[in-house]
XYZ file of N, CA, C and O in Angstrom:
572
model
N 24.913 204.335 62.859
C 24.678 202.660 62.138
C 26.518 202.236 61.555
O 26.774 203.137 61.360
N 26.375 200.688 61.450
C 27.790 200.735 61.519
C 28.017 200.383 59.613
O 27.004 199.971 59.125
N 29.022 200.878 59.037
C 29.454 200.543 57.421
C 29.944 199.604 57.650
O 30.957 199.020 58.001
N 29.815 198.582 56.412
C 30.263 197.365 55.899
C 31.014 198.088 54.625
O 30.380 198.848 53.769
N 32.023 197.221 53.929
C 32.607 197.533 52.561
C 32.145 196.402 52.069
O 32.671 195.034 52.661
N 32.194 196.446 50.682
C 31.998 195.599 49.670
C 33.360 195.343 48.677
O 33.811 196.165 48.401
N 34.101 194.183 49.230
C 35.491 193.941 48.525
C 35.256 193.320 47.466
O 34.936 191.956 47.414
N 36.156 194.084 46.752
C 36.288 193.343 45.200
C 37.547 192.283 45.699
O 38.415 192.710 45.737
N 37.462 191.066 45.259
C 38.111 189.826 45.737
C 39.160 189.615 44.692
O 40.164 189.384 45.239
N 38.833 189.893 43.489
C 40.312 190.239 42.347
C 41.571 191.285 42.807
O 42.566 190.571 42.510
N 40.859 192.180 43.734
C 42.298 193.001 44.028
C 42.335 193.476 45.477
O 43.321 194.120 45.780
N 41.564 193.493 46.306
C 40.995 193.072 47.482
C 41.233 194.446 47.608
O 41.028 195.255 48.975
N 40.485 195.512 46.795
C 39.769 197.038 47.003
C 38.400 196.913 47.307
O 37.597 196.512 46.990
N 38.026 197.877 48.073
C 36.784 197.836 48.800
C 36.136 198.852 47.370
O 36.581 199.439 46.532
N 35.063 198.007 47.088
C 33.895 198.805 45.915
C 33.337 200.010 46.213
O 32.987 200.959 45.202
N 32.553 199.682 47.573
C 31.656 200.852 48.069
C 31.304 200.389 49.443
O 31.841 198.958 49.988
N 31.135 201.207 50.108
C 30.158 201.144 51.496
C 28.778 201.332 51.853
O 28.212 201.866 51.185
N 28.562 200.589 52.479
C 27.228 200.167 52.840
C 26.455 200.090 54.520
O 27.690 199.713 55.161
N 25.114 200.567 54.701
C 24.985 200.139 56.150
C 24.103 198.837 55.838
O 23.254 198.514 54.899
N 24.284 198.045 57.018
C 23.155 196.849 57.025
C 21.904 197.379 57.637
O 21.728 198.160 58.446
N 20.826 196.907 57.311
C 19.570 197.401 57.825
C 19.680 196.747 58.958
O 19.847 195.680 59.837
N 18.884 197.532 60.139
C 18.585 197.531 61.410
C 17.048 196.935 61.562
O 16.344 196.717 60.436
N 16.365 196.555 62.590
C 15.514 196.513 63.020
C 14.330 197.578 62.488
O 13.447 197.164 62.118
N 14.659 198.503 62.512
C 13.844 199.541 61.808
C 13.655 200.022 60.593
O 12.278 199.637 59.939
N 14.841 199.239 59.862
C 14.729 199.267 58.023
C 13.710 198.245 58.015
O 12.974 197.715 57.251
N 14.226 196.689 58.440
C 13.545 195.841 58.554
C 11.852 195.707 58.131
O 11.134 195.267 57.812
N 11.532 196.493 59.726
C 10.308 196.093 60.115
C 9.429 197.243 58.727
O 8.486 196.907 58.506
N 9.834 198.727 58.428
C 9.714 199.163 57.431
C 9.504 198.729 56.048
O 8.142 198.609 55.755
N 10.474 197.671 56.155
C 10.247 197.081 54.685
C 9.471 196.245 54.374
O 8.580 195.517 53.518
N 8.902 195.189 55.464
C 7.587 194.097 55.466
C 6.537 195.139 55.830
O 5.257 194.597 55.035
N 6.298 196.191 56.408
C 4.997 196.904 56.232
C 4.681 197.483 54.947
O 3.706 197.002 54.420
N 6.046 197.769 54.218
C 5.548 198.240 53.043
C 5.151 197.115 51.790
O 4.430 197.210 51.018
N 6.201 195.999 51.930
C 5.521 194.628 51.339
C 4.328 194.138 51.875
O 3.681 193.799 50.567
N 3.960 194.170 52.643
C 2.377 193.687 53.118
C 1.517 194.852 52.502
O 0.447 194.341 51.854
N 1.444 195.957 52.518
C 1.022 197.061 51.600
C 1.180 196.702 50.292
O -0.368 196.559 49.522
N 1.842 196.461 49.435
C 2.049 195.988 48.418
C 1.404 194.783 47.727
O 0.715 194.695 47.066
N 1.544 193.994 48.672
C 0.832 192.423 48.356
C -0.340 192.560 48.176
O -1.266 192.007 47.773
N -1.110 193.408 49.160
C -2.347 193.554 48.687
C -2.973 193.646 48.047
O -3.923 193.080 46.798
N -2.352 194.758 47.196
C -2.585 195.354 45.762
C -2.494 193.934 44.860
O -2.769 193.891 43.770
N -1.033 193.759 44.959
C -1.014 192.541 44.256
C -1.861 191.070 44.077
O -1.876 191.004 43.140
N -2.132 190.874 45.460
C -3.673 189.941 45.373
C -4.764 190.196 44.519
O -5.516 189.483 43.975
N -4.926 191.449 44.402
C -6.188 191.939 43.929
C -5.945 191.666 42.410
O -6.674 191.829 41.825
N -4.665 191.877 41.997
C -4.682 192.097 40.766
C -5.008 190.367 39.472
O -4.990 189.381 40.571
N -5.508 190.135 38.902
C -5.552 189.088 37.982
C -4.661 188.370 37.598
O -3.163 188.804 37.515
N -4.321 187.061 37.481
C -3.251 186.222 36.986
C -2.916 186.892 35.877
O -1.100 186.895 35.422
N -3.117 187.468 35.232
C -3.136 187.998 33.425
C -2.299 189.289 33.990
O -1.154 189.676 33.170
N -2.627 189.887 34.950
C -1.931 191.363 35.275
C -0.377 191.203 35.967
O 0.574 191.394 35.020
N -0.908 190.380 36.922
C 0.471 189.869 37.555
C 1.589 188.651 36.187
O 2.512 189.238 36.536
N 1.353 187.994 35.619
C 2.133 187.396 34.495
C 2.762 188.454 33.771
O 3.825 189.029 32.910
N 2.182 189.713 33.423
C 2.716 190.498 32.788
C 3.938 191.565 33.217
O 4.916 191.632 32.668
N 3.625 191.827 34.725
C 4.609 192.156 35.339
C 5.648 191.435 35.123
O 7.256 191.756 35.163
N 5.669 190.034 35.561
C 6.975 189.242 35.190
C 7.376 189.489 34.075
O 8.754 188.818 33.821
N 6.543 189.154 33.082
C 7.071 189.261 31.552
C 7.939 190.723 31.661
O 9.137 190.544 31.041
N 7.430 191.928 31.829
C 8.513 192.758 31.734
C 9.577 192.854 32.419
O 10.616 193.351 31.826
N 9.533 192.301 33.676
C 10.792 191.954 34.197
C 11.953 191.385 33.796
O 12.991 191.883 33.603
N 11.485 190.427 32.743
C 12.252 189.493 31.926
C 12.766 190.500 30.650
O 13.835 190.373 30.455
N 11.942 190.965 30.233
C 12.393 192.299 29.035
C 13.468 192.904 29.671
O 14.316 192.899 28.835
N 13.224 193.464 30.740
C 14.422 194.491 31.554
C 15.476 193.846 31.153
O 16.584 194.390 31.389
N 15.439 192.653 32.137
C 16.566 191.700 32.558
C 17.612 191.687 30.860
O 18.544 191.561 30.866
N 16.725 191.509 30.161
C 17.293 190.858 28.223
C 17.709 192.328 27.857
O 19.050 192.583 27.718
N 17.453 193.411 28.145
C 17.780 194.666 27.617
C 18.844 194.992 28.472
O 19.883 195.323 27.293
N 19.198 194.653 29.727
C 19.904 195.406 30.490
C 21.280 194.449 31.078
O 21.917 194.206 31.955
N 20.992 193.160 30.210
C 21.901 191.888 30.166
C 23.464 192.375 30.631
O 24.169 192.111 31.647
N 24.090 192.822 29.849
C 25.802 192.960 29.423
C 25.913 194.377 31.203
O 26.788 193.691 31.421
N 24.997 195.215 31.054
C 25.549 195.849 32.456
C 25.287 195.169 33.583
O 26.136 195.189 34.204
N 24.051 194.696 33.639
C 23.819 193.911 35.009
C 24.604 192.725 34.993
O 25.346 192.510 36.427
N 25.306 191.845 33.860
C 26.507 191.202 34.172
C 27.730 191.233 34.554
O 28.180 190.741 35.520
N 27.492 193.057 34.152
C 29.230 193.645 34.397
C 29.431 193.764 36.104
O 30.052 193.279 36.869
N 28.089 194.036 36.674
C 27.828 194.287 37.900
C 27.940 192.882 39.058
O 28.600 193.042 39.907
N 27.311 191.842 38.441
C 27.444 191.036 39.105
C 28.732 189.967 39.093
O 29.180 189.585 40.035
N 29.504 190.558 37.636
C 30.879 189.414 38.035
C 31.966 190.569 38.924
O 32.589 189.909 39.259
N 31.655 191.664 38.759
C 32.370 192.576 40.007
C 32.033 192.114 41.242
O 32.965 192.029 42.495
N 30.445 192.122 41.702
C 30.072 191.941 43.041
C 30.564 190.470 43.684
O 30.935 190.332 44.771
N 30.351 189.498 42.602
C 30.467 188.403 43.444
C 31.588 187.629 42.898
O 31.966 186.765 43.331
N 32.791 188.661 42.356
C 33.776 187.784 41.993
C 34.168 186.674 40.769
O 34.866 185.542 41.200
N 32.982 186.787 39.887
C 33.081 185.525 38.905
C 33.268 186.345 37.858
O 33.224 187.199 37.577
N 33.495 185.402 36.971
C 34.015 185.499 35.343
C 32.603 186.389 34.702
O 31.931 185.743 34.564
N 33.113 187.451 33.577
C 32.005 187.968 33.099
C 31.190 186.738 31.956
O 30.187 187.090 32.156
N 32.194 186.224 31.585
C 31.935 185.361 30.609
C 30.385 184.413 31.387
O 29.347 184.280 30.531
N 30.398 183.732 32.450
C 29.656 183.418 33.294
C 28.528 184.410 33.608
O 27.386 183.547 33.629
N 28.835 185.148 34.018
C 27.607 186.154 34.040
C 26.651 186.774 33.339
O 25.602 186.844 33.347
N 27.596 187.027 32.076
C 26.903 187.123 30.590
C 26.148 186.022 29.998
O 24.879 186.738 29.712
N 26.657 184.941 30.611
C 25.732 183.993 29.279
C 24.982 182.980 30.609
O 23.802 182.155 30.120
N 24.758 183.228 31.884
C 24.083 182.368 32.695
C 23.484 183.162 33.807
O 22.215 183.246 33.439
N 23.985 184.206 34.637
C 23.293 184.477 35.725
C 21.956 185.328 35.466
O 20.390 185.130 35.512
N 22.347 186.531 34.413
C 21.103 187.085 34.102
C 20.260 186.444 33.057
O 18.805 186.775 33.469
N 20.672 185.484 32.484
C 19.579 184.825 31.025
C 19.209 184.172 32.345
O 17.627 183.821 32.086
N 19.747 183.369 33.180
C 18.718 182.400 34.114
C 17.575 183.016 35.032
O 16.510 182.211 34.914
N 17.811 184.264 35.346
C 16.724 184.831 36.158
C 15.943 185.765 34.920
O 14.555 185.647 35.368
N 16.233 185.810 33.732
C 15.456 186.263 32.898
C 14.490 184.905 32.215
O 13.417 185.244 32.365
N 15.079 183.900 32.197
C 14.078 182.661 31.456
C 13.475 182.451 32.823
O 12.158 181.889 32.556
N 13.736 182.503 34.188
C 12.654 182.518 35.086
C 11.259 183.346 35.206
O 10.410 182.969 35.265
N 11.471 184.437 35.054
C 10.711 185.710 34.965
C 9.860 185.289 34.001
O 8.551 185.628 34.100
N 10.157 184.839 32.603
C 9.505 184.701 31.484
C 8.685 183.538 31.634
O 7.789 183.774 31.368
N 9.026 182.644 32.094
C 8.404 181.223 32.488
C 7.225 181.037 33.265
O 6.380 181.227 33.035
N 7.594 181.806 34.484
C 6.125 181.921 35.038
C 5.238 183.486 35.034
O 4.124 183.373 35.301
N 5.934 183.946 34.248
C 5.169 185.504 33.962
C 3.927 184.982 32.781
O 2.877 185.291 32.264
N 4.174 183.468 32.021
C 3.854 182.989 30.568
C 2.820 181.968 31.201
O 1.908 182.026 30.719
N 3.254 181.488 32.534
C 2.117 180.534 33.048
C 0.968 181.222 33.897
O 0.417 180.523 34.255
N 1.542 182.321 34.246
C 0.695 182.886 35.732
C -0.837 182.499 35.332
O -1.849 182.187 36.212
N -1.331 182.745 34.070
C -2.816 183.123 33.591
C -3.259 181.729 33.780
O -4.423 181.263 33.831
N -2.526 180.507 33.945
C -2.849 179.315 33.779
C -3.047 178.331 34.772
O -3.447 177.521 34.864
N -2.415 178.921 35.836
C -2.416 178.166 36.897
C -3.497 178.443 37.985
O -3.898 179.398 38.258
N -4.354 177.254 37.924
C -5.726 177.434 38.774
C -5.833 176.772 40.113
O -4.937 175.878 40.195
N -6.794 176.502 40.571
C -7.062 175.492 41.281
C -7.747 174.159 40.922
O -7.373 173.667 39.897
N -8.110 173.109 41.783
C -8.304 172.036 41.592
C -9.718 171.410 42.292
O -10.326 172.146 43.336
N -10.218 170.370 41.283
C -11.750 170.451 42.029
C -11.565 168.679 42.284
O -10.886 168.169 41.176
N -11.624 168.361 43.200
C -11.710 166.831 43.442
C -12.986 165.753 43.892
O -13.706 166.773 44.792
N -13.473 164.855 43.302
C -14.596 164.410 43.758
C -14.085 163.643 44.932
O -13.319 162.519 44.800
N -15.119 163.531 45.963
C -14.630 163.015 47.339
C -15.565 161.463 47.101
O -16.681 161.692 46.835
N -15.321 160.781 48.133
C -16.602 159.321 48.270
C -17.541 159.765 48.912
O -17.757 160.929 49.715
N -18.848 159.602 48.860
C -20.032 159.833 49.392
C -20.583 160.927 48.735
O -21.733 161.501 49.268
N -20.239 161.243 47.906
C -20.942 162.677 46.822
C -20.059 163.922 47.216
O -21.014 164.964 46.636
N -19.579 164.252 48.301
C -18.928 165.555 48.235
C -17.669 165.573 47.453
O -17.559 164.863 46.326
N -16.881 166.725 47.489
C -16.292 167.320 46.802
C -15.085 168.317 47.682
O -15.530 168.558 48.989
N -13.948 168.383 47.375
C -13.114 169.145 47.665
C -12.282 170.287 46.487
O -12.467 169.862 45.308
N -12.333 171.301 46.860
C -11.147 172.081 45.880
C -10.109 173.176 46.423
O -10.325 173.564 47.798
N -9.126 173.154 45.654
C -7.773 173.982 45.919
C -7.994 175.358 45.165
O -8.467 175.515 44.187
N -7.813 176.993 45.773
C -7.789 178.010 45.166
C -6.199 178.293 45.182
O -5.436 177.873 46.705
N -5.463 178.876 44.087
C -4.081 179.289 44.429
C -4.199 180.768 44.680
O -4.426 181.284 43.435
N -3.758 181.325 45.282
C -3.821 182.332 45.552
C -2.829 183.053 46.200
O -2.329 182.748 47.092
N -2.135 184.264 45.877
C -1.173 185.459 46.781
C -1.939 184.915 48.274
O -2.603 186.048 48.318
N -0.928 184.422 49.138
C -1.450 184.534 50.423
C -0.846 186.059 51.440
O -1.357 186.195 52.115
N 0.503 185.876 51.342
C 1.291 186.788 52.080
C 2.624 187.208 51.636
O 3.022 186.781 50.432
N 3.514 187.997 52.582
C 4.750 188.470 52.383
C 5.775 187.407 52.862
O 5.484 186.670 54.032
N 6.647 186.846 52.429
C 7.539 185.890 52.873
C 9.257 186.825 52.601
O 8.767 187.693 51.848
N 10.419 186.136 53.255
C 11.667 186.304 53.264
C 12.069 185.524 52.806
O 12.222 184.038 52.671
N 13.257 185.786 51.812
C 14.168 184.827 50.969
C 15.125 185.244 51.280
O 15.800 186.451 51.008
N 16.566 184.426 51.695
C 17.512 184.402 51.714
C 18.301 183.803 50.972
O 18.246 182.671 50.558
N 19.211 184.675 50.090
C 19.908 184.175 49.009
C 21.339 184.176 49.201
O 21.939 184.341 50.335
N 22.287 183.574 48.305
C 23.642 183.138 48.501
C 23.884 184.369 47.970
O 23.636 185.023 46.841
N 25.206 184.738 48.298
C 25.971 185.873 47.981
C 26.688 185.761 46.487
O 26.777 186.245 45.751
N 26.917 184.156 46.159
C 27.533 184.566 44.570
C 26.555 184.325 43.781
O 27.112 183.821 42.319
N 25.247 184.131 43.747
C 24.669 183.986 42.612
C 22.749 185.108 43.074
O 21.886 184.701 43.105
N 23.355 186.342 43.317
C 22.242 186.888 43.803
C 20.891 187.113 42.949
O 19.927 186.943 43.135
N 21.348 187.654 41.725
C 20.092 187.453 40.654
C 19.698 186.617 40.454
O 18.138 186.822 40.412
N 19.771 185.593 40.217
C 19.283 184.304 39.962
C 18.455 183.729 41.318
O 17.658 183.300 40.791
N 19.085 183.972 42.393
C 18.573 183.425 43.780
C 17.107 184.613 44.156
O 16.448 183.804 44.242
N 17.614 185.650 43.332
C 16.182 186.346 43.732
C 15.009 186.114 42.869
O 13.787 185.920 43.203
N 15.325 185.679 41.570
C 14.743 185.530 40.609
C 13.575 184.055 41.372
O 12.587 183.848 40.790
N 14.513 183.058 41.733
C 13.759 181.691 41.947
C 12.812 181.982 43.029
O 11.964 181.300 43.341
N 13.132 182.848 43.941
C 12.344 183.085 44.897
C 11.036 184.331 44.972
O 10.245 184.093 45.849
N 11.106 185.226 43.744
C 9.865 185.806 43.411
C 8.975 185.143 42.938
O 7.985 185.078 43.500
């Protein structure tokens, strides 16, 4: 497998090396995600909301550490990652965790006495492609 370097733009020095995922790793990740999604779909919206709110709590607790990593990885100012990136991701998880139990379907009366309804439920696995310069925010928005 080919190794890639993560270069710190401020100094031009490599921070670390990593292997890009190949087809086998991607297929394994998809299979594991599909298995996990089945369990996730069985949880109640209240339970799923708790997980999202717990994620928000962890992001808040680890804000300073994660902001430092984010600043180095994205070559952006620490003040920006401290005050925006992790906080924004936390807010996203907190918001959706708080409303998870309130998201429901809709009932609509149709002409002629019939009706239609919708059900909101987890359907499956999807992939999200994020920007290199806002990885934590992008991840939160896609989850």
